[in-house]
Coordinates of C-alpha atoms and ligand atoms in Angstrom, one line a residue:
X1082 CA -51.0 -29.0 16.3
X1083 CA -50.6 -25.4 16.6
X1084 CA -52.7 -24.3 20.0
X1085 CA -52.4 -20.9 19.8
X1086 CA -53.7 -21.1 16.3
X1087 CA -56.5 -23.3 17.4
X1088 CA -57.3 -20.4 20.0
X1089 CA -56.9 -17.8 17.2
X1090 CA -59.8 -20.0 15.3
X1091 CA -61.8 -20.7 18.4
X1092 CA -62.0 -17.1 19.2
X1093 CA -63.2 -15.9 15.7
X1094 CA -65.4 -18.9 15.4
X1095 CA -67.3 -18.3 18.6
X1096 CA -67.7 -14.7 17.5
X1097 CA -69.2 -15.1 14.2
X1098 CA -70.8 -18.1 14.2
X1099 CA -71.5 -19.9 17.8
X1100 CA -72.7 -17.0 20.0
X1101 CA -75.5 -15.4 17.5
X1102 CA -76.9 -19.3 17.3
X1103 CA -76.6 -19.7 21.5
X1104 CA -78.0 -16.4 21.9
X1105 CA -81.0 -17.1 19.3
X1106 CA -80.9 -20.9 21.6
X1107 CA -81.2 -18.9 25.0
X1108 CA -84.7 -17.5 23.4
X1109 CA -86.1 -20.6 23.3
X1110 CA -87.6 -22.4 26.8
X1111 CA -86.8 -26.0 25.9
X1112 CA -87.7 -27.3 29.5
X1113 CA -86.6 -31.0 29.9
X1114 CA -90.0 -33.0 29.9
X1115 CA -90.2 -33.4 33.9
X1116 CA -91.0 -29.8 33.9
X1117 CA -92.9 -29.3 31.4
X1118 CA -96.0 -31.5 30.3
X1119 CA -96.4 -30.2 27.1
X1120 CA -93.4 -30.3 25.7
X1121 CA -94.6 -33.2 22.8
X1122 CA -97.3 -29.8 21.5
X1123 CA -95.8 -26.6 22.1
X1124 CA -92.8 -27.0 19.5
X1125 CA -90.0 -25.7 21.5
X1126 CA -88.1 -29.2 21.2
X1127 CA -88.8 -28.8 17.6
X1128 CA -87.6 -25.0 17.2
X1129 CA -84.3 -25.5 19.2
X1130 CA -83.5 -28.8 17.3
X1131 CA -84.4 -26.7 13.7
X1132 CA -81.8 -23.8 15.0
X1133 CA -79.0 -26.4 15.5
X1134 CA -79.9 -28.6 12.5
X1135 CA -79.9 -25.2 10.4
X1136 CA -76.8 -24.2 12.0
X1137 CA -74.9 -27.7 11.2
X1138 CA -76.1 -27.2 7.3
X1139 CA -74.0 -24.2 7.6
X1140 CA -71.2 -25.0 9.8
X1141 CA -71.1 -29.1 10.1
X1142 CA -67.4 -30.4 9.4
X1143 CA -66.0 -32.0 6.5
X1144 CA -68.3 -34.9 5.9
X1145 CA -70.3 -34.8 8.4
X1146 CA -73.6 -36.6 8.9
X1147 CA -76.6 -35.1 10.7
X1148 CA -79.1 -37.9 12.0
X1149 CA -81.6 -37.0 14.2
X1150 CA -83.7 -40.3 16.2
X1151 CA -87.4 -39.5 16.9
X1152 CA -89.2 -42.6 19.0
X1153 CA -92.6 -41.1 19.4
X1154 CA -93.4 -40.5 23.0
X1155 CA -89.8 -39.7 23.5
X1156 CA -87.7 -36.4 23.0
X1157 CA -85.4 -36.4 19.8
X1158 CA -81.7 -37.0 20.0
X1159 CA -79.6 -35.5 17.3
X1160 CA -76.5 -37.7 16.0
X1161 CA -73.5 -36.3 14.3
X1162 CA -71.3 -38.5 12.6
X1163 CA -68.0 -36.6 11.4
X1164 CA -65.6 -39.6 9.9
X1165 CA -62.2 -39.8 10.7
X1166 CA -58.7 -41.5 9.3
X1167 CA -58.4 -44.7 12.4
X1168 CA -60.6 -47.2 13.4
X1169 CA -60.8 -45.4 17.0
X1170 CA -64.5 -44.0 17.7
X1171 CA -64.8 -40.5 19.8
X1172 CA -68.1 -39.7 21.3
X1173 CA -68.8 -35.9 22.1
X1174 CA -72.0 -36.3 24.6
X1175 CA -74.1 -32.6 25.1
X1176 CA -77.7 -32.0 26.0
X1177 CA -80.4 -29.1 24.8
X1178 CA -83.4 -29.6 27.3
X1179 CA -83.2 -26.8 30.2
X1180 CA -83.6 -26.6 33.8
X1181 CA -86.7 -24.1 34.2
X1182 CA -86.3 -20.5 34.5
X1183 CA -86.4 -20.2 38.4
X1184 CA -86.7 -16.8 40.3
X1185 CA -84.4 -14.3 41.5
X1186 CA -82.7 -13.1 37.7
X1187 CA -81.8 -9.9 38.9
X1188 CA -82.9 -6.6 37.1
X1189 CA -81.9 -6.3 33.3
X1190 CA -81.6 -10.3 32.9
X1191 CA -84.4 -13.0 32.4
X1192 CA -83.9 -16.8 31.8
X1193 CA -85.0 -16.1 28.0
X1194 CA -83.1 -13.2 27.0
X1195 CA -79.6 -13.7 25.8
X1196 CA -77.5 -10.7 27.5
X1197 CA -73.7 -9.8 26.6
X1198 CA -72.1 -8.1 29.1
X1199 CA -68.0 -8.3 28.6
X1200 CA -67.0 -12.3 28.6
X1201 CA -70.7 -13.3 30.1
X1202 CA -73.5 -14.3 28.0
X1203 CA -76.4 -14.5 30.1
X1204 CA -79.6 -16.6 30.1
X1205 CA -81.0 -20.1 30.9
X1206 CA -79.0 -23.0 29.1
X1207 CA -76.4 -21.0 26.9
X1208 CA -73.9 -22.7 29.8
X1209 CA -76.1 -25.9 30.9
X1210 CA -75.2 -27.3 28.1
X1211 CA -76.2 -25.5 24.7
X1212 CA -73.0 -24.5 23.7
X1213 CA -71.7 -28.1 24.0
X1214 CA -73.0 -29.0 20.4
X1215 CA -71.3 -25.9 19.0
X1216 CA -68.1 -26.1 20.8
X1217 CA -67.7 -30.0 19.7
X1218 CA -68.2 -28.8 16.2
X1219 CA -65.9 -26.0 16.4
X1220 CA -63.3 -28.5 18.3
X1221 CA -63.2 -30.1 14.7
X1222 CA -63.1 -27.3 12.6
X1223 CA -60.2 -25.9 14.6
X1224 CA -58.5 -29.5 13.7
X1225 CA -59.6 -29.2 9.8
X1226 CA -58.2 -25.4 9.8
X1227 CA -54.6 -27.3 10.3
X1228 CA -55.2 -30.0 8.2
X1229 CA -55.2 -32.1 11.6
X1230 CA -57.0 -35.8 11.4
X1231 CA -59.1 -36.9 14.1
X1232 CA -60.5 -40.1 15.1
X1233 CA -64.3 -40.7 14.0
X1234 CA -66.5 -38.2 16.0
X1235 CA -69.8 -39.1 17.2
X1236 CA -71.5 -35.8 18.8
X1237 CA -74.9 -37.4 20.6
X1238 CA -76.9 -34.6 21.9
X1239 CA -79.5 -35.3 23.8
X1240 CA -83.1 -33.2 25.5
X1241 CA -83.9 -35.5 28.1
X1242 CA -81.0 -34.8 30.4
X1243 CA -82.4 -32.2 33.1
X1244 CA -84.6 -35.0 33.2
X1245 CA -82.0 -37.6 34.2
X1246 CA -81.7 -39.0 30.8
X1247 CA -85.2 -41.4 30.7
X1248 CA -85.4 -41.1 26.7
X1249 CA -81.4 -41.7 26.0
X1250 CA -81.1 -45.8 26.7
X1251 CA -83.7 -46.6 24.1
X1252 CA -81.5 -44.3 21.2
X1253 CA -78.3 -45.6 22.2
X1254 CA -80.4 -49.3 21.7
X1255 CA -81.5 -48.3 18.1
X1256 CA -78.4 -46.3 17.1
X1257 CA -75.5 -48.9 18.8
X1258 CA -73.9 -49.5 15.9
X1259 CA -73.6 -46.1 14.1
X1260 CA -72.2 -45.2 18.0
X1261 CA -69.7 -48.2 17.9
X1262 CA -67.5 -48.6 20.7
X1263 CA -65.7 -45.1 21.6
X1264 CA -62.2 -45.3 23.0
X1265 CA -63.0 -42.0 24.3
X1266 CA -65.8 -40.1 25.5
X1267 CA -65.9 -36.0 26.1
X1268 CA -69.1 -34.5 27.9
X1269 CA -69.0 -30.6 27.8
X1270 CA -71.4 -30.7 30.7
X1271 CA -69.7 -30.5 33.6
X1272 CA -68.0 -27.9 36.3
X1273 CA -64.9 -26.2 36.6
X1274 CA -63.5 -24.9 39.8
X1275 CA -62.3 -21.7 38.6
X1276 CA -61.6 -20.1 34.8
X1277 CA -57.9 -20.1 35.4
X1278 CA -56.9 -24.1 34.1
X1279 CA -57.6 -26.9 32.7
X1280 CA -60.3 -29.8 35.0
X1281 CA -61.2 -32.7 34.7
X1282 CA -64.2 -34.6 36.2
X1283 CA -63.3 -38.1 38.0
X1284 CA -66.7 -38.8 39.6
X1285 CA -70.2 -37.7 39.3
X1286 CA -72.7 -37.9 42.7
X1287 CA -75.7 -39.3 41.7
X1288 CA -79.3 -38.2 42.7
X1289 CA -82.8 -39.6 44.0
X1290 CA -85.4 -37.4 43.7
X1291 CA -89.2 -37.9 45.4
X1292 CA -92.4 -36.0 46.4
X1293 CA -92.5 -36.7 50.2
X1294 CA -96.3 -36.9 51.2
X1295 CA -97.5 -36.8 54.7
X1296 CA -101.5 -36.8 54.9
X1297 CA -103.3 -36.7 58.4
X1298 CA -106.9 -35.2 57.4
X1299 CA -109.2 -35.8 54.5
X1300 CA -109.7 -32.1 54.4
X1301 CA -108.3 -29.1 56.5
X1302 CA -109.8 -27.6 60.0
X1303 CA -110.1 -24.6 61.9
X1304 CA -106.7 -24.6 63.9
X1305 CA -108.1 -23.2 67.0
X1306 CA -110.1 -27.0 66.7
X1307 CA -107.4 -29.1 65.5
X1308 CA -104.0 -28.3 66.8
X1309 CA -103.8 -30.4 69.7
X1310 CA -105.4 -33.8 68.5
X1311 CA -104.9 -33.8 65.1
X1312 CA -101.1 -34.0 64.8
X1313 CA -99.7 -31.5 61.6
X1314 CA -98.4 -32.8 59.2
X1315 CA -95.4 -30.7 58.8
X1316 CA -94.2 -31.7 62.3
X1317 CA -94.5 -35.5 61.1
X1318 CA -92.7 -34.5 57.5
X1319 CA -90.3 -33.2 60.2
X1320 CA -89.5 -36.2 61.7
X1321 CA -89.3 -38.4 58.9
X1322 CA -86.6 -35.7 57.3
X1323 CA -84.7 -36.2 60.7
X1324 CA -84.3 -40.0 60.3
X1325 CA -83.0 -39.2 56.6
X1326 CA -80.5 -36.0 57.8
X1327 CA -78.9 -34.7 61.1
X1328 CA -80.8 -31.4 61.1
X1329 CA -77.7 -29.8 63.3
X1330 CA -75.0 -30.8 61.3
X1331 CA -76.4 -32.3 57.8
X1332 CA -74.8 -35.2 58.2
X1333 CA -76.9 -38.1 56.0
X1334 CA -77.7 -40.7 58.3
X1335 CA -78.6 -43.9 57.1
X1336 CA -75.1 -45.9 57.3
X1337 CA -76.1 -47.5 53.5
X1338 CA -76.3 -44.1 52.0
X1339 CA -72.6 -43.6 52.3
X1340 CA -69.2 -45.2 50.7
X1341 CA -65.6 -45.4 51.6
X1342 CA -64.0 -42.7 49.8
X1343 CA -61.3 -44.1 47.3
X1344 CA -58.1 -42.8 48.6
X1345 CA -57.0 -41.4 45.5
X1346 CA -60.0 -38.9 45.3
X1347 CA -59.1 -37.9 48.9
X1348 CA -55.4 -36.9 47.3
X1349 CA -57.2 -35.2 44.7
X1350 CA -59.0 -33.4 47.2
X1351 CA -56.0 -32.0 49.1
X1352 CA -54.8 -30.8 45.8
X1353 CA -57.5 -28.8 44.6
X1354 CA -58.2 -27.3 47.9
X1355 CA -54.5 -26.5 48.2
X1356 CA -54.5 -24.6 45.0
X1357 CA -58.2 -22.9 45.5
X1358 CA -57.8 -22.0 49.3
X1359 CA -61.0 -19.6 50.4
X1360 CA -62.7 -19.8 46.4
X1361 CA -63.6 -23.7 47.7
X1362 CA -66.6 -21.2 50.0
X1363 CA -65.9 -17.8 49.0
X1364 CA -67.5 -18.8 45.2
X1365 CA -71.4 -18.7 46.7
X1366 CA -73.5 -16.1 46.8
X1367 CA -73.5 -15.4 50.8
X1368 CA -75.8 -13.4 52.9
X1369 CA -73.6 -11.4 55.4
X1370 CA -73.0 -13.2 58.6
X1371 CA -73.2 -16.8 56.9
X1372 CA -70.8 -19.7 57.7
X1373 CA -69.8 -22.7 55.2
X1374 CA -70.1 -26.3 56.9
X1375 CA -66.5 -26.6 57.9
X1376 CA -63.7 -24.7 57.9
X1377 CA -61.8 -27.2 56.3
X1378 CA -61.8 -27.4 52.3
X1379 CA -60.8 -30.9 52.0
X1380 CA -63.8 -31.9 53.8
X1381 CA -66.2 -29.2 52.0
X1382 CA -65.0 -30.4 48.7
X1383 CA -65.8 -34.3 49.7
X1384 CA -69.1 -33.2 50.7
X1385 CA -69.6 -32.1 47.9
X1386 CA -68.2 -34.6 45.4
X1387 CA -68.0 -38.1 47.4
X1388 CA -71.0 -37.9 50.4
X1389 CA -74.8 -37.5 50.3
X1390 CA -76.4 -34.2 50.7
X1391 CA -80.0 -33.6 51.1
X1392 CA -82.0 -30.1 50.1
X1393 CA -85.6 -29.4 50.3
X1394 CA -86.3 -28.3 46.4
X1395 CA -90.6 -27.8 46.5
X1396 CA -94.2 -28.1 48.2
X1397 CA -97.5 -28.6 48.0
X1398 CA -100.2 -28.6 50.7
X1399 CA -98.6 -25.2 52.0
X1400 CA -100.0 -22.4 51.2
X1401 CA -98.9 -18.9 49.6
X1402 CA -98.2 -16.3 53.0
X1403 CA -101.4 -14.1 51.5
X1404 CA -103.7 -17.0 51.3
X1405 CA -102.2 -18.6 55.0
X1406 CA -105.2 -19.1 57.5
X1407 CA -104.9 -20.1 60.9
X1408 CA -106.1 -23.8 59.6
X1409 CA -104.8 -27.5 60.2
X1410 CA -103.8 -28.6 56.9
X1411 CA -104.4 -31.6 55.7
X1412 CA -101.6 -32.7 53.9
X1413 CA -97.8 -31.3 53.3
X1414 CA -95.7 -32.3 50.5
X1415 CA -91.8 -31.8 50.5
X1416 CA -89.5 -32.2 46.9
X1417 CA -86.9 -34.2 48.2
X1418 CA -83.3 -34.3 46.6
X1419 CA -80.7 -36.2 47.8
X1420 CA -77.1 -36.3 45.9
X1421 CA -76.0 -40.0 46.8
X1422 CA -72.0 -41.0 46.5
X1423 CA -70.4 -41.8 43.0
X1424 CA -70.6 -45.9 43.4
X1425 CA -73.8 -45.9 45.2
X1426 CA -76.5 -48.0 43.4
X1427 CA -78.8 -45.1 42.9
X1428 CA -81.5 -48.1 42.9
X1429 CA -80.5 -49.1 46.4
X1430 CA -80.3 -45.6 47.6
X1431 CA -84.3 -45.3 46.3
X1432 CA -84.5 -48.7 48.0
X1433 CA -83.0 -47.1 51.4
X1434 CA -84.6 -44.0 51.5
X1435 CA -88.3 -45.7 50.9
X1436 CA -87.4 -48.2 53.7
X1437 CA -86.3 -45.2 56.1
X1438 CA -89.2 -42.3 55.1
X1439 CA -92.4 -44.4 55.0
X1440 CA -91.5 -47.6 57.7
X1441 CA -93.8 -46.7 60.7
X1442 CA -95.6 -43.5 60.5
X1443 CA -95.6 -41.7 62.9
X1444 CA -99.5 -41.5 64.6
X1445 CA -100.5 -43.9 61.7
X1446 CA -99.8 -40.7 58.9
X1447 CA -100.6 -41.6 55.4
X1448 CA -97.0 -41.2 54.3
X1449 CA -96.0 -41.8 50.0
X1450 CA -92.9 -41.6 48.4
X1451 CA -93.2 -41.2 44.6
X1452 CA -89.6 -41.2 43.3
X1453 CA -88.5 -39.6 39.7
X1454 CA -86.7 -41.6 37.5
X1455 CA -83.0 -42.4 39.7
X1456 CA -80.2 -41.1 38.5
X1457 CA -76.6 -43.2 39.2
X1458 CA -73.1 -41.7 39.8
X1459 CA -69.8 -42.4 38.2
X1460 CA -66.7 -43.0 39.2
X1461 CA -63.4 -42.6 36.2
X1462 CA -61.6 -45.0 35.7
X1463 CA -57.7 -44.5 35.8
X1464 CA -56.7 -41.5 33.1
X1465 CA -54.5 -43.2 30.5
X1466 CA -51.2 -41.6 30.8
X1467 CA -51.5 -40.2 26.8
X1468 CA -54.7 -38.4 28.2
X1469 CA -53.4 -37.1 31.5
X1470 CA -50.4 -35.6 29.3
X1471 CA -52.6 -33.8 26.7
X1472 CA -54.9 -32.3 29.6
X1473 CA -52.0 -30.7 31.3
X1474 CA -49.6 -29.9 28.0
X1475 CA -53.1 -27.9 27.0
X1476 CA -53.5 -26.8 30.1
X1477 CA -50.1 -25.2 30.6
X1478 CA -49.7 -23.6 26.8
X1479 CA -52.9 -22.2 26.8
X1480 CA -53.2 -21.0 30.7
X1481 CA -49.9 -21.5 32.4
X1482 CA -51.2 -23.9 34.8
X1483 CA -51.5 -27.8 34.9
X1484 CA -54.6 -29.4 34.7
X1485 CA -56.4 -30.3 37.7
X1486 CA -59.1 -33.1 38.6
X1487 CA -61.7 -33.2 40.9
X1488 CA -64.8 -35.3 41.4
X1489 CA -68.1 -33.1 40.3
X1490 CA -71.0 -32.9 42.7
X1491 CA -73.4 -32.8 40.4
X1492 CA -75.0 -35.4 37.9
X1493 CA -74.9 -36.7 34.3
X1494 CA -76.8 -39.9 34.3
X1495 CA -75.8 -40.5 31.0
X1496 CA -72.3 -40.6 32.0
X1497 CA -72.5 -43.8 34.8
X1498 CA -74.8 -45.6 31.5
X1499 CA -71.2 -45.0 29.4
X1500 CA -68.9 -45.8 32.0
X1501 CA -71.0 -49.0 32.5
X1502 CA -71.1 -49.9 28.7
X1503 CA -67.9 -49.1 27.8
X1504 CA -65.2 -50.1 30.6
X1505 CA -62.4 -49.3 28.0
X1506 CA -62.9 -46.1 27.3
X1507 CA -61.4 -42.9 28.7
X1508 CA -63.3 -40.0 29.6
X1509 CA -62.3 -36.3 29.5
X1510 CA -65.9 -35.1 31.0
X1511 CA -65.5 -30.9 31.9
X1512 CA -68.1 -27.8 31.0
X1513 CA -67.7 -24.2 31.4
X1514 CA -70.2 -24.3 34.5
X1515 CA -67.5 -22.3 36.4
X1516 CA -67.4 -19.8 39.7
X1517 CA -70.9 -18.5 39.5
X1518 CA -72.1 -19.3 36.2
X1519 CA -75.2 -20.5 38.2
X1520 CA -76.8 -23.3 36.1
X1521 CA -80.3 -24.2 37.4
X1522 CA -80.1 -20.8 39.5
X1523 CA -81.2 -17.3 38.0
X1524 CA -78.4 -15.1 36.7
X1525 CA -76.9 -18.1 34.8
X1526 CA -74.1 -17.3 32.1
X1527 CA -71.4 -18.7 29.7
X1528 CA -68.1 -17.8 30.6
X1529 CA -66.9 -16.5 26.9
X1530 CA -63.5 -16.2 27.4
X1531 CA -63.1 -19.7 28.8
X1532 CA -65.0 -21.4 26.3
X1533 CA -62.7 -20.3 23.9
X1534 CA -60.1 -21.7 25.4
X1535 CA -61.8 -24.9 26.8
X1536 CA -62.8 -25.3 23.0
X1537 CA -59.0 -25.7 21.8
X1538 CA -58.2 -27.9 24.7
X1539 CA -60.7 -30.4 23.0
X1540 CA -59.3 -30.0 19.3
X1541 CA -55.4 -30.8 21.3
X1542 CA -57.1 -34.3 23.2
X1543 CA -59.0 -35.3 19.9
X1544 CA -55.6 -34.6 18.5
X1545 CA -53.4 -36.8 20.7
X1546 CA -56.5 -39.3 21.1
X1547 CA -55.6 -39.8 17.3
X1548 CA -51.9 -40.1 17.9
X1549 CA -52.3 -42.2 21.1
X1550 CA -55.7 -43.9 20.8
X1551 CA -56.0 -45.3 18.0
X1552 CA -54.7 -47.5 15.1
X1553 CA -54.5 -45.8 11.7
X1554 CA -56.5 -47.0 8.6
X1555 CA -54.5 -48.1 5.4
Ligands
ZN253 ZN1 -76.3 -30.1 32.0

């Protein structure tokens, strides 16, 4: 296939056809179900999923076949079957629930107004991951503008993924054989390390979220009473987070929460720091003065992709500052979530990190745990040599540089289900979730430019999946 023709096409096609859809997508505050309790009444699940189904009537490929699953109680998942000339199945994964709109959107932006400036589109979930069902489609069109056969596609795009996926097992139950067994998969819902190549995800951390409760009182008292005899219940939350985390260094403690990192994603490691240098720190947003962990970027980059990480995401029990009293309170609550390794169980890690927070409460505390739905890692299997050649051929014609690979710290629950299901398949898992594109921040946009790009580099792997992956029919 002709790549710079596939570019041409990507370019145009984004312009007319995918950005006035995301932008109309960005409008719309499709929260994933854990943050929002309505979201079976208040339609917006229904009004994104009518502005993609309308937008496939228009724009779906060459026989393509729009299903969408609806289990009642469950959010939808659309299916898109586009059929193909070998008995090889490729399955495009993509999600259109959102992270909420969080603080801090700086003047001129706001999570729900789609805002062009230059190659950024701004606004919550035009990045993370609505442009995914677009680009997939438009991976094919570029393909059919050649006259270029592909494999069968299946695009599954799901809304319960900011939610770590609870609703998808059940649709992949009822829909297993219109799936059938992909020989590849390609998530568009992943990072990239800079805008400048080609990157591959080999792992995905996994993450255990919980609601840390520490209740000493049955209701609050005057401090000037309290402090003293009453032990707070911060200073016990305190202690329990210091048997999970090293408070000096962040270190996670608890031997069981870590793994031996695979040599091979060490190298990988050293590679990718070698060719990012400072960007491995310089990318985040910095108050003056501020350090990073370590001044080595092997290490910062296996924090981030291999070891467990703990932050601090909400409360409860603690007041606003204007409504702050000099009072004992009776209760704190602290929103736990800790990234655990790629091969880590993410039910052991629950199982660990029950055992270590509630086991002997300090003064007798009341101390609960209530734990969101775990979410495990994933660790790639070896990259088929046909794949690793496509990546970097793509990588080099259409940005001068070879393709690069590199575990992802963040996590697609979906992705460790596949990898599970299907231990033949290959996976070519990447996103546009570049240097500060800031999903699940404020300020969050879609690198245009790169999507472009990243869009033709999946019409050149469906092509040599084709060539490589496949037998042909007839
Ligand atoms: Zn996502």
């Amino acid at each position: 296939m002709d790549l710079q023709r596939a570019l041409a096409f990507a370019d145009a096609f984004w312009e007319e056809e995918i950005l006035p859809a995301l932008s109309e997508y960005i409008r719309i505050p499709v929260l994933s179900r854990v943050f929002d309790p309505e979201w079976e009444t208040n339609g917006h699940t229904d009004r994104a999923l009518a502005l993609v189904r309308d937008w496939l009537e228009e724009n779906r490929p060459q026989g393509a076949k729009v299903t969408v699953g609806k289990i009642p109680g469950r959010t939808p998942v659309l299916l898109v079957e586009i059929p193909g000339d070998t008995d090889e199945t490729a399955l495009m994964y993509g999600h259109l629930d959102k992270q909420p709109e969080m603080s801090g959107w700086r003047s001129g932006l706001s999570a729900w107004s789609p805002v062009r400036e230059g190659h950024r589109l701004y606004g919550r979930g035009g990045a993370d991951d609505g442009y995914a069902v677009f680009a997939s489609v438009a991976a094919i069109r570029a393909l059919e503008e050649q006259k270029i056969s592909h494999a069968r596609v299946m695009v599954l795009i799901e809304f319960s993924e900011e939610s770590g996926s609870p609703d998808l097992p059940a649709y992949m139950e009822d829909f297993s054989r219109l799936i059938g067994t992909p020989g590849l998969v390609i998530a568009l819902d992943s990072g990239v390390s800079n805008y400048e190549q080609l990157w591959s995800t080999t792992s995905l951390r996994g993450v255990v979220g919980c609601a840390l409760t520490v209740e000493v009182l049955r209701e609050g008292v005057h401090s000037g009473d309290g402090s003293g005899t009453v032990p707070s219940s911060f200073r016990i939350t305190r202690q329990l987070l210091s048997r999970l985390e090293d408070e000096t260094t962040g270190v996670v403690r608890p031997e069981g929460l870590r793994v031996a990192i695979p040599e091979a994603r060490i190298e990988e490691a050293k590679a990718v720091a070698a060719a990012l240098g400072d960007e491995v720190h310089s990318v985040f947003p910095w108050v003056s003065g501020m350090r990073s962990v370590s001044d080595d970027p092997v290490e910062l980059l296996l924090n981030r992709t291999w070891r467990p990480e703990l932050e601090v995401t909400g409360q409860e029990g603690i007041p606003r500052l204007g409504n702050a009293g000099n009072v004992l309170r009776p209760f704190t609550t602290l929103k736990l979530s800790l990234r655990i390794p790629p091969t880590l169980p993410s039910s052991r890690a629950e199982e660990i990190v029950r055992a270590v927070l509630t086991g002997e409460p300090p003064y007798g505390a009341r101390v609960s745990c209530q734990f969101d739905a775990p979410a495990g890692g994933w660790d790639a299997p070896p990259l088929a040599p046909w794949l690793r050649e496509a990546l970097d051929e793509s990588s080099e014609t259409l940005f001068g540089k070879k393709a690069m690979h590199l575990g992802d710290g963040g996590s697609i629950p979906f992705i460790g289900t596949l990898g599970r299901k299907f231990p033949e398949a290959q996976f070519f898992i990447t996103g546009v979730l570049g240097p500060e594109s800031n999903a699940h921040g404020p300020n969050e946009f879609l690198e245009i430019g790169y999507a472009k790009t990243l869009t033709a580099a999946v019409s050149s792997v469906l092509d040599a999946h084709r060539v490589n992956g496949g037998r042909l029919r007839g």
